[in-house]
Amino acid sequence: AMTPQNLDVGGSVYYLSESEGWASGSVVRLDGTKIVVTPDGGGGAELSLSKSEVQIKGRLAKDGVKDMMALDILHEGAIQENIHARYQRDEIYTMVGPILISVNPYKRLPLYGDDVMRRYAAAGAEAITTLDPHVYGTAAAAYAQMSARGTNQSILISGESGAGKTEATK
């Protein structure tokens, strides 16, 4: 088993890549304070990296789980791989516990409409745990909590220009 203190030869890792953010590779050897990694997919030269440039690769992120709290390892590399796997399937929403992450698909997807909104509204506070991640689930859960407890709720929408904040607010 690999742990952050014990990277084994042959183990799967993420390494910090200038072009891809976190990329996948395999440990070839340990060379003093350096970890020598070969990129997955072949064709890449061996990379000699410091421990801070390498993260253990878990088993679940490649499948794109809907709530990243279920990942066996949670760090930047796993987050990037998980969100990318879901994005490839047009699943643009991913949860991290009560936090919803949204990725702009830059195309129209059949994710909105009155029927979808009614389904999430009917689920109420359970929408964020029983249905697929969606901005409607966050809104339904907040409204249900506000109604049940009589307390104020806040939803923070944050992101870079063009990230989809306006669409999420609608």
Short mmCIF file of N, CA and C in Angstrom, two decimals:
data_model
loop_
_atom_site.label_atom_id
_atom_site.label_comp_id
_atom_site.label_asym_id
_atom_site.label_seq_id
_atom_site.Cartn_x
_atom_site.Cartn_y
_atom_site.Cartn_z
N ALA A 1 0.84 -1.19 0.00
CA ALA A 1 0.00 0.00 0.00
C ALA A 1 0.88 1.25 0.00
N MET A 2 0.41 2.26 -0.72
CA MET A 2 1.17 3.51 -0.79
C MET A 2 0.57 4.51 0.18
N THR A 3 1.43 5.19 0.87
CA THR A 3 1.00 6.28 1.73
C THR A 3 1.83 7.50 1.35
N PRO A 4 1.41 8.71 1.74
CA PRO A 4 2.22 9.88 1.40
C PRO A 4 3.66 9.79 1.89
N GLN A 5 3.91 9.01 2.93
CA GLN A 5 5.27 8.87 3.43
C GLN A 5 6.01 7.73 2.73
N ASN A 6 5.29 6.87 2.01
CA ASN A 6 5.90 5.67 1.45
C ASN A 6 5.39 5.43 0.02
N LEU A 7 6.01 6.10 -0.94
CA LEU A 7 5.65 5.89 -2.34
C LEU A 7 6.41 4.67 -2.85
N ASP A 8 5.69 3.68 -3.32
CA ASP A 8 6.32 2.44 -3.75
C ASP A 8 6.57 2.43 -5.25
N VAL A 9 7.63 1.75 -5.68
CA VAL A 9 7.92 1.56 -7.09
C VAL A 9 6.75 0.79 -7.71
N GLY A 10 6.30 1.28 -8.86
CA GLY A 10 5.16 0.67 -9.54
C GLY A 10 3.82 1.27 -9.16
N GLY A 11 3.82 2.12 -8.15
CA GLY A 11 2.59 2.73 -7.69
C GLY A 11 2.07 3.80 -8.64
N SER A 12 0.76 3.97 -8.67
CA SER A 12 0.14 5.01 -9.49
C SER A 12 0.10 6.32 -8.73
N VAL A 13 0.48 7.40 -9.42
CA VAL A 13 0.54 8.72 -8.80
C VAL A 13 0.01 9.78 -9.76
N TYR A 14 -0.25 10.94 -9.20
CA TYR A 14 -0.44 12.15 -9.98
C TYR A 14 0.85 12.95 -9.83
N TYR A 15 1.25 13.61 -10.89
CA TYR A 15 2.42 14.47 -10.80
C TYR A 15 2.05 15.83 -11.39
N LEU A 16 2.69 16.86 -10.90
CA LEU A 16 2.40 18.22 -11.34
C LEU A 16 3.03 18.44 -12.72
N SER A 17 2.15 18.68 -13.70
CA SER A 17 2.56 18.86 -15.09
C SER A 17 2.33 20.32 -15.49
N GLU A 18 3.25 20.89 -16.23
CA GLU A 18 3.11 22.28 -16.66
C GLU A 18 1.91 22.46 -17.59
N SER A 19 1.59 21.46 -18.40
CA SER A 19 0.53 21.61 -19.39
C SER A 19 -0.84 21.08 -18.95
N GLU A 20 -0.87 20.12 -18.01
CA GLU A 20 -2.13 19.47 -17.66
C GLU A 20 -2.58 19.69 -16.22
N GLY A 21 -1.86 20.44 -15.44
CA GLY A 21 -2.17 20.49 -14.02
C GLY A 21 -1.63 19.22 -13.39
N TRP A 22 -2.51 18.37 -12.89
CA TRP A 22 -2.10 17.08 -12.33
C TRP A 22 -2.31 16.02 -13.39
N ALA A 23 -1.28 15.26 -13.71
CA ALA A 23 -1.33 14.19 -14.70
C ALA A 23 -1.03 12.86 -14.02
N SER A 24 -1.40 11.76 -14.68
CA SER A 24 -1.20 10.43 -14.12
C SER A 24 0.12 9.82 -14.57
N GLY A 25 0.74 9.09 -13.66
CA GLY A 25 1.98 8.41 -13.98
C GLY A 25 2.23 7.25 -13.03
N SER A 26 3.37 6.61 -13.21
CA SER A 26 3.76 5.48 -12.36
C SER A 26 5.17 5.73 -11.81
N VAL A 27 5.37 5.32 -10.57
CA VAL A 27 6.68 5.45 -9.94
C VAL A 27 7.61 4.40 -10.52
N VAL A 28 8.75 4.85 -11.08
CA VAL A 28 9.75 3.95 -11.66
C VAL A 28 10.79 3.58 -10.62
N ARG A 29 11.24 4.59 -9.89
CA ARG A 29 12.23 4.34 -8.83
C ARG A 29 12.28 5.54 -7.89
N LEU A 30 12.85 5.29 -6.74
CA LEU A 30 13.08 6.33 -5.76
C LEU A 30 14.57 6.63 -5.80
N ASP A 31 14.89 7.90 -5.97
CA ASP A 31 16.28 8.31 -6.16
C ASP A 31 16.62 9.38 -5.12
N GLY A 32 16.97 8.93 -3.92
CA GLY A 32 17.27 9.87 -2.84
C GLY A 32 16.02 10.62 -2.43
N THR A 33 16.03 11.95 -2.58
CA THR A 33 14.87 12.77 -2.23
C THR A 33 13.92 12.94 -3.41
N LYS A 34 14.27 12.37 -4.55
CA LYS A 34 13.45 12.50 -5.76
C LYS A 34 12.65 11.23 -6.02
N ILE A 35 11.51 11.40 -6.68
CA ILE A 35 10.68 10.30 -7.12
C ILE A 35 10.70 10.33 -8.64
N VAL A 36 11.10 9.24 -9.26
CA VAL A 36 11.18 9.17 -10.72
C VAL A 36 9.89 8.55 -11.23
N VAL A 37 9.20 9.29 -12.11
CA VAL A 37 7.87 8.92 -12.60
C VAL A 37 7.88 8.86 -14.12
N THR A 38 7.13 7.90 -14.68
CA THR A 38 6.88 7.91 -16.13
C THR A 38 5.41 8.26 -16.34
N PRO A 39 5.12 9.16 -17.26
CA PRO A 39 3.73 9.52 -17.55
C PRO A 39 2.94 8.34 -18.09
N ASP A 40 1.68 8.22 -17.72
CA ASP A 40 0.81 7.19 -18.29
C ASP A 40 0.59 7.48 -19.77
N GLY A 41 0.32 6.46 -20.53
CA GLY A 41 0.05 6.64 -21.95
C GLY A 41 1.28 6.48 -22.81
N GLY A 42 2.43 6.32 -22.19
CA GLY A 42 3.66 6.09 -22.95
C GLY A 42 4.15 7.33 -23.67
N GLY A 43 5.31 7.22 -24.23
CA GLY A 43 5.87 8.30 -25.02
C GLY A 43 6.54 9.41 -24.23
N GLY A 44 6.36 9.41 -22.92
CA GLY A 44 6.95 10.49 -22.13
C GLY A 44 8.25 10.05 -21.48
N ALA A 45 9.16 10.98 -21.36
CA ALA A 45 10.44 10.70 -20.71
C ALA A 45 10.23 10.60 -19.20
N GLU A 46 11.13 9.91 -18.53
CA GLU A 46 11.09 9.84 -17.08
C GLU A 46 11.24 11.22 -16.49
N LEU A 47 10.51 11.47 -15.41
CA LEU A 47 10.55 12.76 -14.74
C LEU A 47 11.08 12.56 -13.33
N SER A 48 12.04 13.36 -12.92
CA SER A 48 12.58 13.31 -11.58
C SER A 48 11.93 14.44 -10.79
N LEU A 49 11.09 14.07 -9.83
CA LEU A 49 10.25 15.05 -9.14
C LEU A 49 10.47 15.02 -7.64
N SER A 50 10.22 16.17 -7.01
CA SER A 50 10.26 16.22 -5.55
C SER A 50 8.95 15.66 -5.01
N LYS A 51 8.95 15.30 -3.74
CA LYS A 51 7.74 14.73 -3.13
C LYS A 51 6.56 15.69 -3.19
N SER A 52 6.82 17.00 -3.18
CA SER A 52 5.73 17.97 -3.23
C SER A 52 5.06 18.02 -4.61
N GLU A 53 5.70 17.44 -5.63
CA GLU A 53 5.14 17.43 -6.97
C GLU A 53 4.43 16.12 -7.31
N VAL A 54 4.31 15.23 -6.31
CA VAL A 54 3.72 13.92 -6.53
C VAL A 54 2.64 13.67 -5.48
N GLN A 55 1.51 13.10 -5.91
CA GLN A 55 0.43 12.74 -5.00
C GLN A 55 0.00 11.31 -5.28
N ILE A 56 -0.36 10.60 -4.24
CA ILE A 56 -0.84 9.22 -4.38
C ILE A 56 -2.12 9.22 -5.21
N LYS A 57 -2.25 8.24 -6.09
CA LYS A 57 -3.46 8.12 -6.91
C LYS A 57 -4.36 7.05 -6.33
N GLY A 58 -5.59 7.43 -6.03
CA GLY A 58 -6.56 6.47 -5.52
C GLY A 58 -7.22 5.70 -6.65
N ARG A 59 -8.18 4.85 -6.28
CA ARG A 59 -8.85 4.01 -7.28
C ARG A 59 -10.14 4.61 -7.83
N LEU A 60 -10.76 5.53 -7.13
CA LEU A 60 -12.13 5.92 -7.46
C LEU A 60 -12.29 7.15 -8.36
N ALA A 61 -11.34 8.06 -8.36
CA ALA A 61 -11.50 9.32 -9.09
C ALA A 61 -11.69 9.11 -10.58
N LYS A 62 -11.06 8.10 -11.15
CA LYS A 62 -11.16 7.86 -12.59
C LYS A 62 -12.59 7.56 -13.02
N ASP A 63 -13.41 7.08 -12.09
CA ASP A 63 -14.81 6.75 -12.41
C ASP A 63 -15.73 7.95 -12.29
N GLY A 64 -15.28 9.03 -11.66
CA GLY A 64 -16.10 10.23 -11.53
C GLY A 64 -17.26 10.07 -10.57
N VAL A 65 -16.97 9.95 -9.28
CA VAL A 65 -18.03 9.81 -8.27
C VAL A 65 -18.78 11.13 -8.11
N LYS A 66 -20.07 11.05 -7.75
CA LYS A 66 -20.87 12.28 -7.69
C LYS A 66 -20.63 13.11 -6.43
N ASP A 67 -20.15 12.50 -5.34
CA ASP A 67 -19.77 13.24 -4.14
C ASP A 67 -18.33 12.87 -3.81
N MET A 68 -17.44 13.82 -3.95
CA MET A 68 -16.02 13.53 -3.77
C MET A 68 -15.65 13.17 -2.34
N MET A 69 -16.56 13.33 -1.40
CA MET A 69 -16.29 12.85 -0.04
C MET A 69 -16.16 11.33 -0.04
N ALA A 70 -16.66 10.67 -1.08
CA ALA A 70 -16.58 9.21 -1.19
C ALA A 70 -15.26 8.73 -1.79
N LEU A 71 -14.42 9.66 -2.26
CA LEU A 71 -13.15 9.26 -2.83
C LEU A 71 -12.25 8.63 -1.77
N ASP A 72 -11.46 7.64 -2.18
CA ASP A 72 -10.55 7.01 -1.23
C ASP A 72 -9.39 7.93 -0.88
N ILE A 73 -9.03 8.85 -1.78
CA ILE A 73 -8.01 9.86 -1.53
C ILE A 73 -8.53 11.18 -2.07
N LEU A 74 -8.48 12.24 -1.29
CA LEU A 74 -8.99 13.54 -1.72
C LEU A 74 -7.88 14.57 -1.67
N HIS A 75 -7.43 15.01 -2.83
CA HIS A 75 -6.46 16.09 -2.97
C HIS A 75 -6.61 16.64 -4.38
N GLU A 76 -5.77 17.59 -4.76
CA GLU A 76 -5.94 18.30 -6.03
C GLU A 76 -5.98 17.38 -7.24
N GLY A 77 -5.08 16.40 -7.30
CA GLY A 77 -5.04 15.49 -8.44
C GLY A 77 -6.31 14.68 -8.57
N ALA A 78 -6.80 14.16 -7.45
CA ALA A 78 -8.03 13.36 -7.47
C ALA A 78 -9.24 14.22 -7.82
N ILE A 79 -9.27 15.44 -7.30
CA ILE A 79 -10.37 16.35 -7.62
C ILE A 79 -10.39 16.64 -9.12
N GLN A 80 -9.23 16.95 -9.68
CA GLN A 80 -9.15 17.25 -11.11
C GLN A 80 -9.59 16.04 -11.95
N GLU A 81 -9.10 14.84 -11.62
CA GLU A 81 -9.47 13.66 -12.40
C GLU A 81 -10.95 13.34 -12.27
N ASN A 82 -11.48 13.45 -11.06
CA ASN A 82 -12.90 13.15 -10.82
C ASN A 82 -13.80 14.10 -11.61
N ILE A 83 -13.53 15.40 -11.50
CA ILE A 83 -14.35 16.38 -12.21
C ILE A 83 -14.23 16.19 -13.72
N HIS A 84 -13.03 15.89 -14.20
CA HIS A 84 -12.83 15.67 -15.63
C HIS A 84 -13.62 14.44 -16.12
N ALA A 85 -13.60 13.36 -15.34
CA ALA A 85 -14.34 12.15 -15.72
C ALA A 85 -15.83 12.45 -15.82
N ARG A 86 -16.36 13.22 -14.88
CA ARG A 86 -17.79 13.57 -14.92
C ARG A 86 -18.08 14.52 -16.08
N TYR A 87 -17.19 15.47 -16.31
CA TYR A 87 -17.35 16.44 -17.41
C TYR A 87 -17.41 15.72 -18.76
N GLN A 88 -16.59 14.69 -18.93
CA GLN A 88 -16.58 13.93 -20.18
C GLN A 88 -17.93 13.26 -20.43
N ARG A 89 -18.71 13.02 -19.37
CA ARG A 89 -20.05 12.41 -19.49
C ARG A 89 -21.15 13.47 -19.43
N ASP A 90 -20.78 14.74 -19.59
CA ASP A 90 -21.72 15.87 -19.50
C ASP A 90 -22.38 15.97 -18.12
N GLU A 91 -21.70 15.47 -17.10
CA GLU A 91 -22.16 15.63 -15.71
C GLU A 91 -21.37 16.79 -15.13
N ILE A 92 -21.92 17.99 -15.25
CA ILE A 92 -21.16 19.19 -14.93
C ILE A 92 -21.21 19.57 -13.46
N TYR A 93 -22.06 18.90 -12.68
CA TYR A 93 -22.17 19.19 -11.25
C TYR A 93 -21.57 18.05 -10.45
N THR A 94 -20.79 18.40 -9.42
CA THR A 94 -20.17 17.43 -8.53
C THR A 94 -20.22 18.01 -7.12
N MET A 95 -20.51 17.16 -6.15
CA MET A 95 -20.56 17.59 -4.75
C MET A 95 -19.24 17.29 -4.04
N VAL A 96 -18.94 18.11 -3.04
CA VAL A 96 -17.91 17.82 -2.05
C VAL A 96 -18.61 18.08 -0.73
N GLY A 97 -19.25 17.04 -0.19
CA GLY A 97 -20.10 17.23 0.98
C GLY A 97 -21.24 18.16 0.60
N PRO A 98 -21.42 19.27 1.33
CA PRO A 98 -22.52 20.20 1.02
C PRO A 98 -22.18 21.23 -0.06
N ILE A 99 -20.96 21.17 -0.59
CA ILE A 99 -20.52 22.15 -1.59
C ILE A 99 -20.73 21.60 -2.99
N LEU A 100 -21.35 22.40 -3.84
CA LEU A 100 -21.59 22.02 -5.23
C LEU A 100 -20.55 22.69 -6.13
N ILE A 101 -19.86 21.88 -6.93
CA ILE A 101 -18.92 22.39 -7.91
C ILE A 101 -19.59 22.27 -9.28
N SER A 102 -19.53 23.35 -10.04
CA SER A 102 -20.13 23.38 -11.37
C SER A 102 -19.05 23.73 -12.39
N VAL A 103 -19.04 23.02 -13.51
CA VAL A 103 -18.09 23.29 -14.59
C VAL A 103 -18.89 23.70 -15.81
N ASN A 104 -18.54 24.84 -16.40
CA ASN A 104 -19.24 25.33 -17.58
C ASN A 104 -19.00 24.37 -18.75
N PRO A 105 -20.08 23.79 -19.32
CA PRO A 105 -19.89 22.84 -20.42
C PRO A 105 -19.66 23.52 -21.78
N TYR A 106 -19.89 24.81 -21.83
CA TYR A 106 -19.76 25.58 -23.08
C TYR A 106 -20.61 25.01 -24.20
N LYS A 107 -21.74 24.41 -23.81
CA LYS A 107 -22.74 23.94 -24.77
C LYS A 107 -24.05 23.74 -24.02
N ARG A 108 -25.13 23.66 -24.74
CA ARG A 108 -26.44 23.45 -24.13
C ARG A 108 -26.59 21.98 -23.73
N LEU A 109 -27.04 21.77 -22.50
CA LEU A 109 -27.31 20.43 -22.01
C LEU A 109 -28.74 20.38 -21.49
N PRO A 110 -29.39 19.22 -21.57
CA PRO A 110 -30.78 19.11 -21.09
C PRO A 110 -30.86 18.95 -19.57
N LEU A 111 -30.32 19.93 -18.85
CA LEU A 111 -30.25 19.84 -17.39
C LEU A 111 -31.27 20.72 -16.68
N TYR A 112 -32.00 21.51 -17.43
CA TYR A 112 -32.88 22.49 -16.81
C TYR A 112 -34.28 22.35 -17.37
N GLY A 113 -35.20 23.03 -16.77
CA GLY A 113 -36.59 23.00 -17.23
C GLY A 113 -37.51 22.75 -16.05
N ASP A 114 -38.79 22.96 -16.29
CA ASP A 114 -39.78 22.84 -15.21
C ASP A 114 -39.84 21.44 -14.62
N ASP A 115 -39.76 20.40 -15.46
CA ASP A 115 -39.84 19.03 -14.95
C ASP A 115 -38.67 18.71 -14.03
N VAL A 116 -37.48 19.14 -14.41
CA VAL A 116 -36.29 18.91 -13.58
C VAL A 116 -36.41 19.70 -12.28
N MET A 117 -36.85 20.94 -12.39
CA MET A 117 -37.00 21.78 -11.20
C MET A 117 -38.01 21.17 -10.22
N ARG A 118 -39.12 20.66 -10.74
CA ARG A 118 -40.15 20.04 -9.88
C ARG A 118 -39.60 18.80 -9.16
N ARG A 119 -38.78 18.02 -9.86
CA ARG A 119 -38.22 16.81 -9.25
C ARG A 119 -37.32 17.17 -8.06
N TYR A 120 -36.50 18.20 -8.21
CA TYR A 120 -35.62 18.61 -7.11
C TYR A 120 -36.42 19.29 -6.00
N ALA A 121 -37.40 20.09 -6.36
CA ALA A 121 -38.24 20.75 -5.34
C ALA A 121 -38.99 19.71 -4.52
N ALA A 122 -39.49 18.65 -5.16
CA ALA A 122 -40.23 17.60 -4.45
C ALA A 122 -39.32 16.85 -3.47
N ALA A 123 -38.05 16.74 -3.79
CA ALA A 123 -37.11 16.04 -2.90
C ALA A 123 -36.73 16.88 -1.69
N GLY A 124 -36.91 18.19 -1.78
CA GLY A 124 -36.64 19.09 -0.66
C GLY A 124 -35.22 18.97 -0.13
N ALA A 125 -35.11 18.89 1.19
CA ALA A 125 -33.79 18.86 1.84
C ALA A 125 -32.99 17.63 1.44
N GLU A 126 -33.67 16.58 1.01
CA GLU A 126 -32.98 15.35 0.62
C GLU A 126 -32.44 15.40 -0.80
N ALA A 127 -32.73 16.46 -1.53
CA ALA A 127 -32.31 16.56 -2.93
C ALA A 127 -30.81 16.43 -3.10
N ILE A 128 -30.03 16.98 -2.16
CA ILE A 128 -28.57 16.94 -2.34
C ILE A 128 -27.98 15.57 -2.01
N THR A 129 -28.75 14.69 -1.38
CA THR A 129 -28.22 13.36 -1.08
C THR A 129 -28.88 12.26 -1.90
N THR A 130 -30.10 12.46 -2.37
CA THR A 130 -30.81 11.39 -3.08
C THR A 130 -30.79 11.54 -4.59
N LEU A 131 -30.62 12.74 -5.09
CA LEU A 131 -30.61 12.98 -6.53
C LEU A 131 -29.19 13.33 -6.98
N ASP A 132 -28.98 13.30 -8.29
CA ASP A 132 -27.67 13.68 -8.82
C ASP A 132 -27.37 15.14 -8.46
N PRO A 133 -26.10 15.48 -8.30
CA PRO A 133 -25.73 16.86 -8.00
C PRO A 133 -26.29 17.83 -9.04
N HIS A 134 -26.86 18.94 -8.56
CA HIS A 134 -27.47 19.93 -9.45
C HIS A 134 -27.68 21.21 -8.65
N VAL A 135 -27.62 22.34 -9.33
CA VAL A 135 -27.87 23.62 -8.67
C VAL A 135 -29.29 23.65 -8.11
N TYR A 136 -30.24 22.97 -8.75
CA TYR A 136 -31.61 22.90 -8.22
C TYR A 136 -31.64 22.15 -6.89
N GLY A 137 -30.78 21.17 -6.72
CA GLY A 137 -30.71 20.44 -5.46
C GLY A 137 -30.24 21.32 -4.32
N THR A 138 -29.25 22.16 -4.60
CA THR A 138 -28.76 23.10 -3.59
C THR A 138 -29.86 24.08 -3.20
N ALA A 139 -30.57 24.60 -4.19
CA ALA A 139 -31.65 25.54 -3.92
C ALA A 139 -32.79 24.88 -3.16
N ALA A 140 -33.16 23.66 -3.55
CA ALA A 140 -34.26 22.94 -2.88
C ALA A 140 -33.91 22.65 -1.42
N ALA A 141 -32.66 22.24 -1.17
CA ALA A 141 -32.24 21.94 0.20
C ALA A 141 -32.23 23.21 1.05
N ALA A 142 -31.75 24.30 0.50
CA ALA A 142 -31.72 25.57 1.26
C ALA A 142 -33.13 26.04 1.57
N TYR A 143 -34.02 25.95 0.60
CA TYR A 143 -35.42 26.38 0.81
C TYR A 143 -36.09 25.50 1.85
N ALA A 144 -35.87 24.19 1.78
CA ALA A 144 -36.48 23.27 2.75
C ALA A 144 -35.99 23.55 4.16
N GLN A 145 -34.68 23.81 4.31
CA GLN A 145 -34.12 24.12 5.63
C GLN A 145 -34.66 25.45 6.15
N MET A 146 -34.80 26.42 5.27
CA MET A 146 -35.33 27.72 5.66
C MET A 146 -36.78 27.57 6.14
N SER A 147 -37.55 26.79 5.41
CA SER A 147 -38.95 26.59 5.77
C SER A 147 -39.10 25.80 7.07
N ALA A 148 -38.31 24.74 7.22
CA ALA A 148 -38.43 23.88 8.39
C ALA A 148 -37.92 24.53 9.67
N ARG A 149 -36.83 25.26 9.57
CA ARG A 149 -36.20 25.82 10.76
C ARG A 149 -36.53 27.29 11.00
N GLY A 150 -37.03 27.92 9.95
CA GLY A 150 -37.30 29.35 10.07
C GLY A 150 -36.03 30.17 10.18
N THR A 151 -34.94 29.65 9.64
CA THR A 151 -33.67 30.37 9.68
C THR A 151 -33.24 30.78 8.28
N ASN A 152 -32.47 31.84 8.23
CA ASN A 152 -31.96 32.31 6.95
C ASN A 152 -30.99 31.31 6.36
N GLN A 153 -30.90 31.29 5.05
CA GLN A 153 -29.96 30.45 4.33
C GLN A 153 -29.18 31.33 3.36
N SER A 154 -27.94 30.97 3.09
CA SER A 154 -27.12 31.69 2.13
C SER A 154 -26.56 30.71 1.11
N ILE A 155 -26.49 31.15 -0.11
CA ILE A 155 -25.86 30.37 -1.17
C ILE A 155 -24.82 31.27 -1.81
N LEU A 156 -23.58 30.86 -1.79
CA LEU A 156 -22.49 31.62 -2.38
C LEU A 156 -22.17 31.05 -3.74
N ILE A 157 -22.20 31.88 -4.76
CA ILE A 157 -21.84 31.47 -6.11
C ILE A 157 -20.58 32.23 -6.48
N SER A 158 -19.51 31.49 -6.76
CA SER A 158 -18.22 32.08 -7.02
C SER A 158 -17.59 31.44 -8.24
N GLY A 159 -16.77 32.20 -8.96
CA GLY A 159 -16.07 31.63 -10.11
C GLY A 159 -15.47 32.72 -10.98
N GLU A 160 -14.66 32.26 -11.91
CA GLU A 160 -14.01 33.19 -12.83
C GLU A 160 -15.00 33.68 -13.87
N SER A 161 -14.60 34.71 -14.61
CA SER A 161 -15.41 35.22 -15.70
C SER A 161 -15.68 34.10 -16.69
N GLY A 162 -16.95 33.93 -17.07
CA GLY A 162 -17.31 32.90 -18.04
C GLY A 162 -17.52 31.53 -17.42
N ALA A 163 -17.47 31.44 -16.08
CA ALA A 163 -17.59 30.14 -15.42
C ALA A 163 -19.02 29.67 -15.31
N GLY A 164 -20.01 30.53 -15.50
CA GLY A 164 -21.39 30.12 -15.44
C GLY A 164 -22.16 30.62 -14.23
N LYS A 165 -21.65 31.65 -13.56
CA LYS A 165 -22.32 32.18 -12.37
C LYS A 165 -23.72 32.69 -12.68
N THR A 166 -23.87 33.39 -13.80
CA THR A 166 -25.18 33.94 -14.18
C THR A 166 -26.18 32.82 -14.43
N GLU A 167 -25.77 31.77 -15.13
CA GLU A 167 -26.66 30.62 -15.38
C GLU A 167 -27.07 29.97 -14.09
N ALA A 168 -26.14 29.81 -13.15
CA ALA A 168 -26.45 29.19 -11.87
C ALA A 168 -27.44 30.04 -11.07
N THR A 169 -27.32 31.34 -11.17
CA THR A 169 -28.19 32.25 -10.43
C THR A 169 -29.62 32.21 -10.98
N LYS A 170 -29.76 32.00 -12.28
CA LYS A 170 -31.09 31.97 -12.90
C LYS A 170 -31.90 30.85 -12.29
#
